[in-house]
mmCIF file of C-alpha atoms in Angstrom:
data_model
loop_
_atom_site.group_PDB
_atom_site.id
_atom_site.type_symbol
_atom_site.label_atom_id
_atom_site.label_comp_id
_atom_site.label_asym_id
_atom_site.label_seq_id
_atom_site.Cartn_x
_atom_site.Cartn_y
_atom_site.Cartn_z
ATOM 1 C CA MET A 1 0.063 -0.025 -0.014
ATOM 2 C CA SER A 2 1.425 3.366 -0.985
ATOM 3 C CA LEU A 3 0.200 5.237 2.051
ATOM 4 C CA ARG A 4 2.370 7.647 4.097
ATOM 5 C CA LEU A 5 1.803 6.459 7.674
ATOM 6 C CA ARG A 6 4.683 8.034 9.470
ATOM 7 C CA ASP A 7 3.643 9.492 12.832
ATOM 8 C CA ARG A 8 -0.086 8.453 12.066
ATOM 9 C CA ARG A 9 -1.975 6.061 14.501
ATOM 10 C CA VAL A 10 -2.467 2.654 12.937
ATOM 11 C CA LEU A 11 -4.474 -0.114 14.696
ATOM 12 C CA VAL A 12 -3.660 -3.690 14.431
ATOM 13 C CA VAL A 13 -6.379 -6.060 15.579
ATOM 14 C CA GLY A 14 -4.848 -9.456 16.325
ATOM 15 C CA GLY A 15 -1.488 -10.572 17.478
ATOM 16 C CA GLY A 16 -0.752 -13.833 15.591
ATOM 17 C CA ALA A 17 1.819 -14.583 12.995
ATOM 18 C CA VAL A 18 0.280 -12.591 10.225
ATOM 19 C CA ALA A 19 -0.285 -9.553 12.293
ATOM 20 C CA SER A 20 3.282 -9.787 13.710
ATOM 21 C CA ARG A 21 4.777 -9.690 10.224
ATOM 22 C CA ARG A 22 2.659 -6.608 9.273
ATOM 23 C CA VAL A 23 3.635 -4.894 12.491
ATOM 24 C CA ASP A 24 7.208 -4.927 11.599
ATOM 25 C CA ASP A 25 6.348 -3.210 8.281
ATOM 26 C CA LEU A 26 4.248 -0.561 9.797
ATOM 27 C CA LEU A 27 6.980 0.218 12.323
ATOM 28 C CA ALA A 28 9.462 0.394 9.621
ATOM 29 C CA GLU A 29 7.338 3.112 7.900
ATOM 30 C CA GLY A 30 7.226 5.095 11.202
ATOM 31 C CA ALA A 31 3.599 4.429 11.927
ATOM 32 C CA LEU A 32 2.388 4.792 15.587
ATOM 33 C CA VAL A 33 1.144 1.243 16.051
ATOM 34 C CA GLU A 34 -1.336 0.060 18.595
ATOM 35 C CA VAL A 35 -2.170 -3.592 18.729
ATOM 36 C CA VAL A 36 -5.398 -5.229 20.245
ATOM 37 C CA ALA A 37 -5.149 -8.835 21.038
ATOM 38 C CA PRO A 38 -6.069 -11.069 23.866
ATOM 39 C CA GLU A 39 -3.294 -13.401 23.160
ATOM 40 C CA PRO A 40 -0.384 -11.569 21.431
ATOM 41 C CA SER A 41 2.642 -13.246 19.990
ATOM 42 C CA GLU A 42 6.023 -13.148 21.622
ATOM 43 C CA ARG A 43 7.227 -10.803 18.981
ATOM 44 C CA VAL A 44 4.460 -8.309 19.671
ATOM 45 C CA VAL A 45 5.010 -8.566 23.527
ATOM 46 C CA ALA A 46 8.753 -8.005 22.952
ATOM 47 C CA LEU A 47 8.074 -4.886 20.735
ATOM 48 C CA ALA A 48 5.555 -3.509 23.314
ATOM 49 C CA ALA A 49 8.290 -3.952 26.075
ATOM 50 C CA GLU A 50 10.809 -2.051 24.083
ATOM 51 C CA GLY A 51 8.351 0.781 23.811
ATOM 52 C CA ARG A 52 7.920 0.487 19.998
ATOM 53 C CA LEU A 53 4.182 -0.035 20.086
ATOM 54 C CA VAL A 54 1.207 0.168 22.456
ATOM 55 C CA LEU A 55 -0.399 -3.234 23.332
ATOM 56 C CA HIS A 56 -3.920 -3.867 24.713
ATOM 57 C CA ARG A 57 -4.301 -7.387 25.875
ATOM 58 C CA ARG A 58 -8.019 -7.777 25.208
ATOM 59 C CA PRO A 59 -10.604 -8.350 22.561
ATOM 60 C CA PHE A 60 -11.400 -5.572 20.061
ATOM 61 C CA ALA A 61 -14.041 -2.889 20.845
ATOM 62 C CA GLU A 62 -15.430 -0.323 18.346
ATOM 63 C CA ASP A 63 -13.979 2.436 20.571
ATOM 64 C CA ASP A 64 -10.542 1.315 19.671
ATOM 65 C CA LEU A 65 -10.996 2.977 16.209
ATOM 66 C CA LEU A 66 -11.389 6.447 17.697
ATOM 67 C CA CYS A 67 -9.794 6.577 21.029
ATOM 68 C CA PRO A 68 -7.527 8.134 22.099
ATOM 69 C CA THR A 69 -7.416 9.632 18.513
ATOM 70 C CA PRO A 70 -9.076 8.458 15.288
ATOM 71 C CA ALA A 71 -7.147 5.695 13.458
ATOM 72 C CA TRP A 72 -5.771 6.465 10.063
ATOM 73 C CA PHE A 73 -5.652 2.914 9.100
ATOM 74 C CA VAL A 74 -6.702 -0.458 10.396
ATOM 75 C CA LEU A 75 -5.249 -3.982 9.804
ATOM 76 C CA THR A 76 -7.301 -6.918 11.058
ATOM 77 C CA ALA A 77 -5.891 -10.569 11.175
ATOM 78 C CA THR A 78 -7.749 -12.514 13.804
ATOM 79 C CA GLY A 79 -9.454 -15.244 11.906
ATOM 80 C CA THR A 80 -12.640 -14.688 14.011
ATOM 81 C CA VAL A 81 -13.798 -10.998 14.357
ATOM 82 C CA ASP A 82 -12.318 -9.585 11.094
ATOM 83 C CA ALA A 83 -15.676 -9.174 9.477
ATOM 84 C CA ALA A 84 -16.943 -7.158 12.597
ATOM 85 C CA VAL A 85 -13.800 -4.983 12.475
ATOM 86 C CA ALA A 86 -14.221 -4.180 8.805
ATOM 87 C CA THR A 87 -17.806 -3.332 9.434
ATOM 88 C CA ALA A 88 -16.870 -0.989 12.199
ATOM 89 C CA CYS A 89 -14.257 0.720 10.025
ATOM 90 C CA GLU A 90 -16.749 1.043 7.086
ATOM 91 C CA ARG A 91 -19.156 2.901 9.374
ATOM 92 C CA GLU A 92 -16.354 5.186 10.539
ATOM 93 C CA ARG A 93 -14.880 5.518 7.079
ATOM 94 C CA VAL A 94 -11.497 4.158 8.054
ATOM 95 C CA TRP A 95 -9.445 2.107 5.577
ATOM 96 C CA CYS A 96 -9.241 -1.467 6.665
ATOM 97 C CA LEU A 97 -7.085 -4.224 5.504
ATOM 98 C CA ARG A 98 -8.594 -7.715 5.955
ATOM 99 C CA ALA A 99 -6.056 -10.656 6.101
ATOM 100 C CA ASP A 100 -8.858 -13.225 6.042
ATOM 101 C CA ASP A 101 -10.859 -12.364 3.040
ATOM 102 C CA ALA A 102 -9.178 -10.557 0.104
ATOM 103 C CA ASP A 103 -12.448 -10.269 -1.900
ATOM 104 C CA ALA A 104 -14.290 -8.484 1.081
ATOM 105 C CA SER A 105 -11.336 -6.265 1.959
ATOM 106 C CA PRO A 106 -11.438 -2.693 0.647
ATOM 107 C CA VAL A 107 -7.692 -2.546 0.647
ATOM 108 C CA HIS A 108 -5.566 -5.025 -1.013
ATOM 109 C CA ARG A 109 -2.045 -5.496 -0.134
ATOM 110 C CA PRO A 110 0.420 -6.387 -3.091
ATOM 111 C CA SER A 111 3.505 -8.286 -2.724
ATOM 112 C CA VAL A 112 6.162 -5.759 -1.939
ATOM 113 C CA ALA A 113 10.015 -5.644 -2.286
ATOM 114 C CA ARG A 114 12.284 -2.661 -1.821
ATOM 115 C CA GLY A 115 15.550 -1.927 -3.384
ATOM 116 C CA ALA A 116 18.309 -2.609 -0.850
ATOM 117 C CA PRO A 117 20.350 0.265 0.473
ATOM 118 C CA GLY A 118 23.477 0.755 -1.787
ATOM 119 C CA SER A 119 21.942 -1.260 -4.698
ATOM 120 C CA PRO A 120 20.997 0.104 -8.049
ATOM 121 C CA ALA A 121 17.369 -0.223 -7.066
ATOM 122 C CA GLU A 122 17.772 1.705 -3.837
ATOM 123 C CA GLY A 123 14.671 3.888 -3.224
ATOM 124 C CA ILE A 124 12.425 1.926 -5.470
ATOM 125 C CA THR A 125 9.445 -0.067 -4.136
ATOM 126 C CA VAL A 126 8.198 -3.012 -6.374
ATOM 127 C CA ALA A 127 4.534 -3.834 -5.636
ATOM 128 C CA VAL A 128 2.881 -6.629 -7.595
ATOM 129 C CA SER A 129 -0.793 -7.788 -7.249
ATOM 130 C CA GLY A 130 -1.213 -11.305 -8.620
ATOM 131 C CA ASP A 131 -5.080 -11.661 -9.022
ATOM 132 C CA ARG A 132 -5.339 -13.689 -5.683
ATOM 133 C CA ASP A 133 -2.296 -15.727 -6.701
ATOM 134 C CA PRO A 134 0.324 -14.546 -4.146
ATOM 135 C CA ARG A 135 3.066 -16.950 -5.348
ATOM 136 C CA ARG A 136 2.754 -15.512 -8.778
ATOM 137 C CA ALA A 137 3.014 -12.115 -7.467
ATOM 138 C CA VAL A 138 6.135 -12.888 -5.580
ATOM 139 C CA ALA A 139 7.800 -14.514 -8.741
ATOM 140 C CA VAL A 140 6.993 -11.398 -10.786
ATOM 141 C CA ARG A 141 8.004 -9.050 -8.065
ATOM 142 C CA ASP A 142 11.461 -10.693 -7.624
ATOM 143 C CA ALA A 143 11.985 -10.810 -11.365
ATOM 144 C CA VAL A 144 11.414 -7.156 -11.536
ATOM 145 C CA LEU A 145 13.597 -6.265 -8.667
ATOM 146 C CA ALA A 146 16.354 -8.480 -10.115
ATOM 147 C CA GLY A 147 16.035 -6.735 -13.478
ATOM 148 C CA LEU A 148 16.354 -3.408 -11.726
ATOM 149 C CA ASP A 149 19.494 -4.462 -9.784
ATOM 150 C CA SER A 150 21.153 -5.857 -12.851
ATOM 151 C CA GLY A 151 20.625 -2.667 -14.926
ATOM 152 C CA THR A 152 18.577 -4.376 -17.608
ATOM 153 C CA LEU A 153 15.529 -2.319 -16.558
ATOM 154 C CA PRO A 154 15.839 1.435 -16.365
ATOM 155 C CA VAL A 155 16.689 2.404 -12.794
ATOM 156 C CA ARG A 156 18.507 5.676 -12.920
ATOM 157 C CA ARG A 157 17.044 8.709 -11.059
ATOM 158 C CA ARG A 158 15.301 11.252 -13.366
ATOM 159 C CA ARG A 159 15.364 13.844 -10.724
ATOM 160 C CA PRO A 160 18.363 14.770 -8.589
ATOM 161 C CA ALA A 161 18.125 13.188 -5.031
ATOM 162 C CA ALA A 162 17.052 15.814 -2.416
ATOM 163 C CA GLU A 163 19.671 17.577 -0.494
ATOM 164 C CA PRO A 164 19.855 16.406 3.213
ATOM 165 C CA GLY A 165 17.077 18.330 5.169
ATOM 166 C CA ALA A 166 15.357 19.484 2.081
ATOM 167 C CA THR A 167 11.557 19.719 2.081
ATOM 168 C CA HIS A 168 10.821 21.645 -1.000
ATOM 169 C CA ALA A 169 10.386 20.627 -4.685
ATOM 170 C CA GLU A 170 13.052 20.979 -7.303
ATOM 171 C CA PRO A 171 12.732 24.367 -9.081
ATOM 172 C CA GLY A 172 10.577 23.856 -12.120
ATOM 173 C CA SER A 173 9.108 20.519 -10.874
ATOM 174 C CA SER A 174 5.382 20.040 -10.349
ATOM 175 C CA LEU A 175 3.970 19.840 -6.821
ATOM 176 C CA PRO A 176 3.154 16.280 -5.614
ATOM 177 C CA GLU A 177 -0.398 15.028 -6.036
ATOM 178 C CA HIS A 178 -2.834 15.296 -3.166
ATOM 179 C CA GLY A 179 -2.037 12.870 -0.582
ATOM 180 C CA SER A 180 1.391 12.085 -1.880
ATOM 181 C CA SER A 181 4.719 13.441 -0.531
ATOM 182 C CA LEU A 182 8.110 14.378 -1.639
ATOM 183 C CA PRO A 183 10.975 11.642 -1.502
ATOM 184 C CA GLU A 184 13.028 11.485 1.580
ATOM 185 C CA PRO A 185 16.484 13.030 1.149
ATOM 186 C CA VAL A 186 18.873 10.578 -0.198
ATOM 187 C CA ALA A 187 22.731 10.889 0.447
ATOM 188 C CA GLY A 188 25.161 10.427 -2.502
ATOM 189 C CA ARG A 189 27.515 7.536 -2.723
ATOM 190 C CA VAL A 190 30.624 6.695 -4.679
ATOM 191 C CA TRP A 191 31.343 3.299 -6.360
ATOM 192 C CA LEU A 192 34.733 2.395 -7.829
ATOM 193 C CA VAL A 193 33.956 0.064 -10.706
ATOM 194 C CA GLY A 194 36.445 -1.870 -12.641
ATOM 195 C CA ALA A 195 35.486 -1.809 -16.227
ATOM 196 C CA GLY A 196 37.588 -4.734 -17.243
ATOM 197 C CA PRO A 197 40.127 -4.878 -20.186
ATOM 198 C CA GLY A 198 38.212 -3.022 -22.772
ATOM 199 C CA ASP A 199 35.392 -5.206 -24.067
ATOM 200 C CA ALA A 200 32.111 -3.996 -22.684
ATOM 201 C CA GLY A 201 30.897 -7.620 -22.231
ATOM 202 C CA LEU A 202 33.622 -8.213 -19.554
ATOM 203 C CA ILE A 203 32.490 -5.881 -17.040
ATOM 204 C CA SER A 204 30.828 -7.413 -13.796
ATOM 205 C CA VAL A 205 27.018 -7.718 -13.459
ATOM 206 C CA ARG A 206 27.144 -5.396 -10.587
ATOM 207 C CA GLY A 207 29.381 -2.916 -12.303
ATOM 208 C CA ARG A 208 27.026 -2.812 -15.354
ATOM 209 C CA ALA A 209 24.017 -2.319 -13.058
ATOM 210 C CA LEU A 210 25.674 0.592 -11.152
ATOM 211 C CA LEU A 211 26.448 2.309 -14.490
ATOM 212 C CA ALA A 212 22.847 1.959 -15.429
ATOM 213 C CA SER A 213 21.850 3.892 -12.217
ATOM 214 C CA ALA A 214 24.605 6.512 -11.995
ATOM 215 C CA ASP A 215 24.015 10.219 -12.104
ATOM 216 C CA VAL A 216 27.687 11.059 -12.759
ATOM 217 C CA VAL A 217 30.414 8.832 -14.241
ATOM 218 C CA VAL A 218 34.077 9.817 -13.677
ATOM 219 C CA ALA A 219 36.056 7.804 -16.130
ATOM 220 C CA ASP A 220 39.628 6.969 -17.118
ATOM 221 C CA ARG A 221 40.649 6.977 -20.688
ATOM 222 C CA LEU A 222 41.590 3.481 -21.025
ATOM 223 C CA GLY A 223 39.155 0.492 -21.010
ATOM 224 C CA THR A 224 35.918 2.630 -20.777
ATOM 225 C CA GLU A 225 34.911 3.840 -24.268
ATOM 226 C CA GLU A 226 32.442 1.039 -24.985
ATOM 227 C CA HIS A 227 30.821 1.578 -21.551
ATOM 228 C CA LEU A 228 30.603 5.379 -21.935
ATOM 229 C CA ALA A 229 28.936 4.997 -25.382
ATOM 230 C CA LEU A 230 25.980 3.157 -23.754
ATOM 231 C CA LEU A 231 25.238 5.802 -21.243
ATOM 232 C CA PRO A 232 22.055 8.109 -21.556
ATOM 233 C CA GLU A 233 22.768 11.549 -22.760
ATOM 234 C CA ASP A 234 21.798 13.211 -19.562
ATOM 235 C CA VAL A 235 24.301 11.239 -17.475
ATOM 236 C CA GLU A 236 27.242 13.667 -16.635
ATOM 237 C CA VAL A 237 30.519 12.071 -17.729
ATOM 238 C CA VAL A 238 33.792 13.618 -16.589
ATOM 239 C CA ASP A 239 36.804 12.490 -18.437
ATOM 240 C CA VAL A 240 39.830 12.250 -16.048
ATOM 241 C CA GLY A 241 42.025 10.421 -18.375
ATOM 242 C CA LYS A 242 45.764 10.601 -17.250
ATOM 243 C CA HIS A 243 48.599 11.481 -19.262
ATOM 244 C CA PRO A 244 52.363 11.146 -18.761
ATOM 245 C CA GLY A 245 53.762 13.644 -16.249
ATOM 246 C CA ARG A 246 50.251 14.726 -14.895
ATOM 247 C CA HIS A 247 49.284 11.900 -12.873
ATOM 248 C CA GLY A 248 49.640 13.847 -9.469
ATOM 249 C CA SER A 249 47.560 17.087 -10.264
ATOM 250 C CA ILE A 250 44.713 15.021 -12.010
ATOM 251 C CA GLN A 251 44.630 12.595 -9.115
ATOM 252 C CA ASP A 252 43.981 15.463 -6.750
ATOM 253 C CA THR A 253 41.204 16.667 -9.054
ATOM 254 C CA ILE A 254 39.653 13.130 -9.121
ATOM 255 C CA HIS A 255 39.399 13.019 -5.413
ATOM 256 C CA GLU A 256 37.643 16.358 -5.052
ATOM 257 C CA LEU A 257 35.156 15.414 -7.943
ATOM 258 C CA LEU A 258 34.169 12.361 -6.273
ATOM 259 C CA VAL A 259 33.455 13.943 -2.895
ATOM 260 C CA SER A 260 31.767 16.980 -4.223
ATOM 261 C CA HIS A 261 29.331 15.075 -6.422
ATOM 262 C CA ALA A 262 28.440 12.555 -3.664
ATOM 263 C CA ARG A 263 27.952 15.278 -1.177
ATOM 264 C CA ALA A 264 25.343 16.832 -3.600
ATOM 265 C CA GLY A 265 23.462 13.629 -3.206
ATOM 266 C CA ARG A 266 24.492 11.984 -6.612
ATOM 267 C CA ARG A 267 25.236 8.368 -7.372
ATOM 268 C CA VAL A 268 28.901 8.674 -8.587
ATOM 269 C CA VAL A 269 30.498 5.728 -10.497
ATOM 270 C CA ARG A 270 34.251 6.082 -10.631
ATOM 271 C CA LEU A 271 34.914 3.883 -13.753
ATOM 272 C CA LYS A 272 38.421 2.582 -14.010
ATOM 273 C CA GLY A 273 39.900 0.185 -16.640
ATOM 274 C CA GLY A 274 40.904 -3.217 -15.431
ATOM 275 C CA ASP A 275 40.605 -3.630 -11.715
ATOM 276 C CA PRO A 276 40.601 -0.405 -9.425
ATOM 277 C CA PHE A 277 42.955 -2.018 -6.971
ATOM 278 C CA VAL A 278 45.659 -3.326 -9.430
ATOM 279 C CA LEU A 279 47.886 -0.346 -10.280
ATOM 280 C CA GLY A 280 44.802 1.873 -10.409
ATOM 281 C CA ARG A 281 45.332 4.110 -7.345
ATOM 282 C CA GLY A 282 41.791 2.926 -6.133
ATOM 283 C CA GLY A 283 43.052 2.614 -2.690
ATOM 284 C CA GLU A 284 43.789 6.326 -2.595
ATOM 285 C CA GLU A 285 40.468 7.224 -3.868
ATOM 286 C CA VAL A 286 38.712 5.080 -1.242
ATOM 287 C CA ALA A 287 40.728 6.431 1.509
ATOM 288 C CA TYR A 288 40.035 10.065 0.448
ATOM 289 C CA CYS A 289 36.357 9.518 0.285
ATOM 290 C CA ALA A 290 36.206 7.530 3.587
ATOM 291 C CA ALA A 291 38.239 10.223 5.351
ATOM 292 C CA ARG A 292 35.551 12.668 4.377
ATOM 293 C CA GLY A 293 32.589 10.767 5.543
ATOM 294 C CA VAL A 294 31.570 9.686 1.892
ATOM 295 C CA PRO A 295 30.189 6.189 1.526
ATOM 296 C CA VAL A 296 32.279 4.347 -0.876
ATOM 297 C CA GLU A 297 32.337 0.638 -2.310
ATOM 298 C CA VAL A 298 34.704 -1.184 -4.541
ATOM 299 C CA VAL A 299 33.533 -3.398 -7.426
ATOM 300 C CA PRO A 300 36.319 -5.326 -8.761
ATOM 301 C CA GLY A 301 37.091 -5.685 -12.341
ATOM 302 C CA ILE A 302 39.073 -8.121 -14.543
ATOM 303 C CA THR A 303 42.568 -6.942 -14.481
ATOM 304 C CA SER A 304 44.498 -6.458 -17.832
ATOM 305 C CA ALA A 305 47.419 -8.147 -16.251
ATOM 306 C CA THR A 306 45.904 -11.504 -16.887
ATOM 307 C CA SER A 307 43.043 -10.814 -19.278
ATOM 308 C CA VAL A 308 44.938 -9.168 -21.991
ATOM 309 C CA PRO A 309 47.537 -12.078 -22.329
ATOM 310 C CA ALA A 310 44.594 -14.343 -22.322
ATOM 311 C CA ALA A 311 43.018 -12.372 -25.292
ATOM 312 C CA VAL A 312 45.996 -13.618 -27.496
ATOM 313 C CA GLY A 313 46.100 -17.250 -25.934
ATOM 314 C CA ILE A 314 48.931 -16.453 -23.453
ATOM 315 C CA PRO A 315 48.482 -18.077 -20.037
ATOM 316 C CA VAL A 316 50.407 -16.351 -17.303
ATOM 317 C CA THR A 317 50.849 -19.744 -15.613
ATOM 318 C CA HIS A 318 51.316 -22.863 -17.489
ATOM 319 C CA ARG A 319 52.139 -26.562 -16.167
ATOM 320 C CA GLY A 320 55.832 -27.235 -16.910
ATOM 321 C CA LEU A 321 56.642 -23.589 -17.648
ATOM 322 C CA SER A 322 55.556 -21.346 -14.894
ATOM 323 C CA THR A 323 53.601 -21.897 -11.660
ATOM 324 C CA SER A 324 53.557 -18.207 -10.612
ATOM 325 C CA PHE A 325 53.347 -14.765 -11.957
ATOM 326 C CA VAL A 326 54.074 -11.214 -10.765
ATOM 327 C CA VAL A 327 52.613 -7.991 -11.877
ATOM 328 C CA ALA A 328 54.467 -4.763 -11.821
ATOM 329 C CA SER A 329 54.410 -1.115 -13.148
ATOM 330 C CA GLY A 330 57.085 -0.419 -15.682
ATOM 331 C CA HIS A 331 56.353 3.476 -15.444
ATOM 332 C CA ASP A 332 59.526 4.142 -13.438
ATOM 333 C CA GLY A 333 61.673 1.637 -15.252
ATOM 334 C CA PRO A 334 64.020 -0.858 -13.396
ATOM 335 C CA ALA A 335 63.839 1.311 -10.298
ATOM 336 C CA GLY A 336 60.153 0.478 -9.885
ATOM 337 C CA LEU A 337 60.676 -3.298 -10.192
ATOM 338 C CA GLY A 338 63.017 -3.602 -7.145
ATOM 339 C CA PRO A 339 63.286 -7.331 -6.146
ATOM 340 C CA LEU A 340 61.061 -8.499 -8.862
ATOM 341 C CA LEU A 341 64.022 -8.193 -11.347
ATOM 342 C CA HIS A 342 65.371 -11.265 -9.670
ATOM 343 C CA ALA A 343 62.073 -13.299 -9.768
ATOM 344 C CA THR A 344 63.460 -15.268 -12.721
ATOM 345 C CA GLY A 345 61.287 -18.305 -12.117
ATOM 346 C CA SER A 346 58.121 -16.441 -12.429
ATOM 347 C CA THR A 347 56.165 -15.008 -15.365
ATOM 348 C CA LEU A 348 56.668 -11.122 -15.180
ATOM 349 C CA VAL A 349 53.692 -9.100 -16.365
ATOM 350 C CA LEU A 350 54.425 -5.390 -16.962
ATOM 351 C CA LEU A 351 51.850 -2.587 -17.243
ATOM 352 C CA MET A 352 52.680 0.981 -18.350
ATOM 353 C CA ALA A 353 56.182 -0.127 -19.581
ATOM 354 C CA VAL A 354 56.196 0.950 -23.127
ATOM 355 C CA GLY A 355 58.471 4.059 -22.581
ATOM 356 C CA ARG A 356 61.069 2.122 -20.623
ATOM 357 C CA LEU A 357 61.340 -1.159 -22.518
ATOM 358 C CA ALA A 358 65.095 -0.923 -23.303
ATOM 359 C CA GLU A 359 66.091 -0.131 -19.623
ATOM 360 C CA ILE A 360 63.853 -2.864 -18.257
ATOM 361 C CA ALA A 361 65.080 -5.424 -20.717
ATOM 362 C CA ASP A 362 68.847 -4.702 -19.978
ATOM 363 C CA ALA A 363 68.065 -4.800 -16.238
ATOM 364 C CA LEU A 364 66.238 -8.186 -16.411
ATOM 365 C CA VAL A 365 69.188 -9.731 -18.284
ATOM 366 C CA ALA A 366 71.643 -8.251 -15.850
ATOM 367 C CA ALA A 367 69.505 -9.942 -12.985
ATOM 368 C CA GLY A 368 69.776 -13.242 -14.562
ATOM 369 C CA ARG A 369 67.035 -13.697 -17.248
ATOM 370 C CA PRO A 370 68.374 -15.389 -20.391
ATOM 371 C CA PRO A 371 68.681 -13.051 -23.300
ATOM 372 C CA ALA A 372 66.508 -15.487 -25.215
ATOM 373 C CA THR A 373 63.648 -15.404 -22.889
ATOM 374 C CA PRO A 374 60.317 -15.086 -24.782
ATOM 375 C CA VAL A 375 58.537 -11.780 -24.480
ATOM 376 C CA ALA A 376 55.085 -10.904 -26.028
ATOM 377 C CA VAL A 377 53.631 -7.387 -26.169
ATOM 378 C CA VAL A 378 49.880 -7.174 -26.487
ATOM 379 C CA GLU A 379 48.463 -3.736 -27.399
ATOM 380 C CA GLN A 380 44.858 -2.561 -27.281
ATOM 381 C CA GLY A 381 43.729 -5.799 -25.634
ATOM 382 C CA TRP A 382 40.117 -7.027 -26.252
ATOM 383 C CA THR A 383 39.465 -4.098 -28.772
ATOM 384 C CA PRO A 384 39.277 -4.226 -32.574
ATOM 385 C CA ARG A 385 42.757 -2.729 -32.608
ATOM 386 C CA GLN A 386 44.535 -5.593 -30.654
ATOM 387 C CA ARG A 387 47.888 -6.659 -31.787
ATOM 388 C CA VAL A 388 50.584 -8.837 -30.394
ATOM 389 C CA THR A 389 54.251 -8.750 -31.068
ATOM 390 C CA HIS A 390 56.374 -11.812 -30.147
ATOM 391 C CA THR A 391 60.232 -11.321 -29.567
ATOM 392 C CA SER A 392 62.841 -12.031 -27.041
ATOM 393 C CA LEU A 393 64.207 -10.163 -24.128
ATOM 394 C CA SER A 394 67.372 -9.012 -25.965
ATOM 395 C CA ASP A 395 65.579 -7.860 -29.077
ATOM 396 C CA LEU A 396 62.568 -6.374 -27.209
ATOM 397 C CA ALA A 397 63.388 -2.729 -27.527
ATOM 398 C CA GLU A 398 64.432 -2.756 -31.107
ATOM 399 C CA ARG A 399 61.494 -4.929 -32.241
ATOM 400 C CA ALA A 400 59.132 -2.620 -30.381
ATOM 401 C CA ARG A 401 60.575 0.440 -32.193
ATOM 402 C CA GLU A 402 60.322 -1.422 -35.500
ATOM 403 C CA VAL A 403 56.531 -2.120 -35.284
ATOM 404 C CA GLY A 404 55.718 1.186 -33.371
ATOM 405 C CA VAL A 405 54.435 -0.299 -30.125
ATOM 406 C CA THR A 406 52.244 2.108 -28.281
ATOM 407 C CA ASN A 407 50.206 2.232 -25.062
ATOM 408 C CA PRO A 408 48.081 0.607 -23.688
ATOM 409 C CA ALA A 409 50.129 -2.463 -23.786
ATOM 410 C CA VAL A 410 50.754 -5.369 -21.656
ATOM 411 C CA VAL A 411 54.155 -7.058 -21.648
ATOM 412 C CA VAL A 412 54.621 -10.675 -20.831
ATOM 413 C CA VAL A 413 58.218 -11.919 -20.103
ATOM 414 C CA GLY A 414 58.742 -15.640 -19.587
ATOM 415 C CA ASP A 415 58.371 -18.943 -21.302
ATOM 416 C CA VAL A 416 54.590 -18.818 -21.386
ATOM 417 C CA ALA A 417 54.910 -15.932 -23.838
ATOM 418 C CA ALA A 418 55.839 -18.403 -26.495
ATOM 419 C CA VAL A 419 52.922 -20.763 -25.854
ATOM 420 C CA PRO A 420 50.644 -19.565 -28.673
ATOM 421 C CA LEU A 421 53.554 -20.112 -31.192
ATOM 422 C CA ASP A 422 53.860 -23.778 -30.253
ATOM 423 C CA ARG A 423 50.264 -24.552 -30.532
#
């Protein structure tokens, strides 16, 4: 029932299992609940002891409808006097929901589900009536809610969420219909969503759903193009793609964008290629939001460190060749690899290494990797522009120059890099 019952007197006649379940719903709505029942359930007794409702341990009397103040709504679930309660309500013109006889009840209660806090369907109530077939109604209700949570049904807000404490309508919006009310204020949130390696089909189900419900998307350059193309035109997209030499200043801007949009009550998706916590500075963004009281959640993505080699048939581990792999940023050259230079028994996967290939190759050979170690460079993985270059450690820099290797690229160093050549 779409009735606003907060701070309004609601009378529940009966204290059995059905009444107990409905009492919880009414209390969740903020109703002022009174229960009349000669033999109330333990749940009702406990709620009364906690001061959450008023309990009268006696049979129903017609005066209960009007005293101490008139009831706004009555729910009767006794199995014995429901018809009498409904007749009294009809006489006093009080809406009454009968649990015993749907056909005779002037109010019908649909099967109801609410979007969970933090989910794409947050703030949405799904209510389904099933023509006196409650299991059918539940099945349809759950299917609709699942569609909303998955992003396959439209879920994004069409009006901005109200500012905390706001009680007025948005400028230019129409007033609510008589008997309805403005939505409760909704605080903004931030989700760090991993977009995966570049193919729109490789994002997680939850990541896709959150994109479908976003008000603002703060996106990297890499791995997000297909996802952004699918967004409605009225979603605000902020491009924060990083370029060499500008990481620090842009990262500070990203932090402020996330917090400012969330504090304005918006649903903010921070869309990052690959996985937010694999060389994506996601930890810094989470810490910044959390320190400023902004709710934030991480939705993992498929990291390019393993998925881009897989796109060309390279497994980062392979029985008989390598049972471990290490992932590192090549942005700072050999200095950034540290002890990984000497992890000669593991597959080495390098991200952001194109500009330092010559230095890294020399350092790996000096640390003990054979010059003939196979290397594969995979550019633009999982996109139509995907290309793989096979070479050896000693020839890596020269071969990369010959073919014009550019970012984004994943570099795989180790015997597994030759696996596709042997198939």
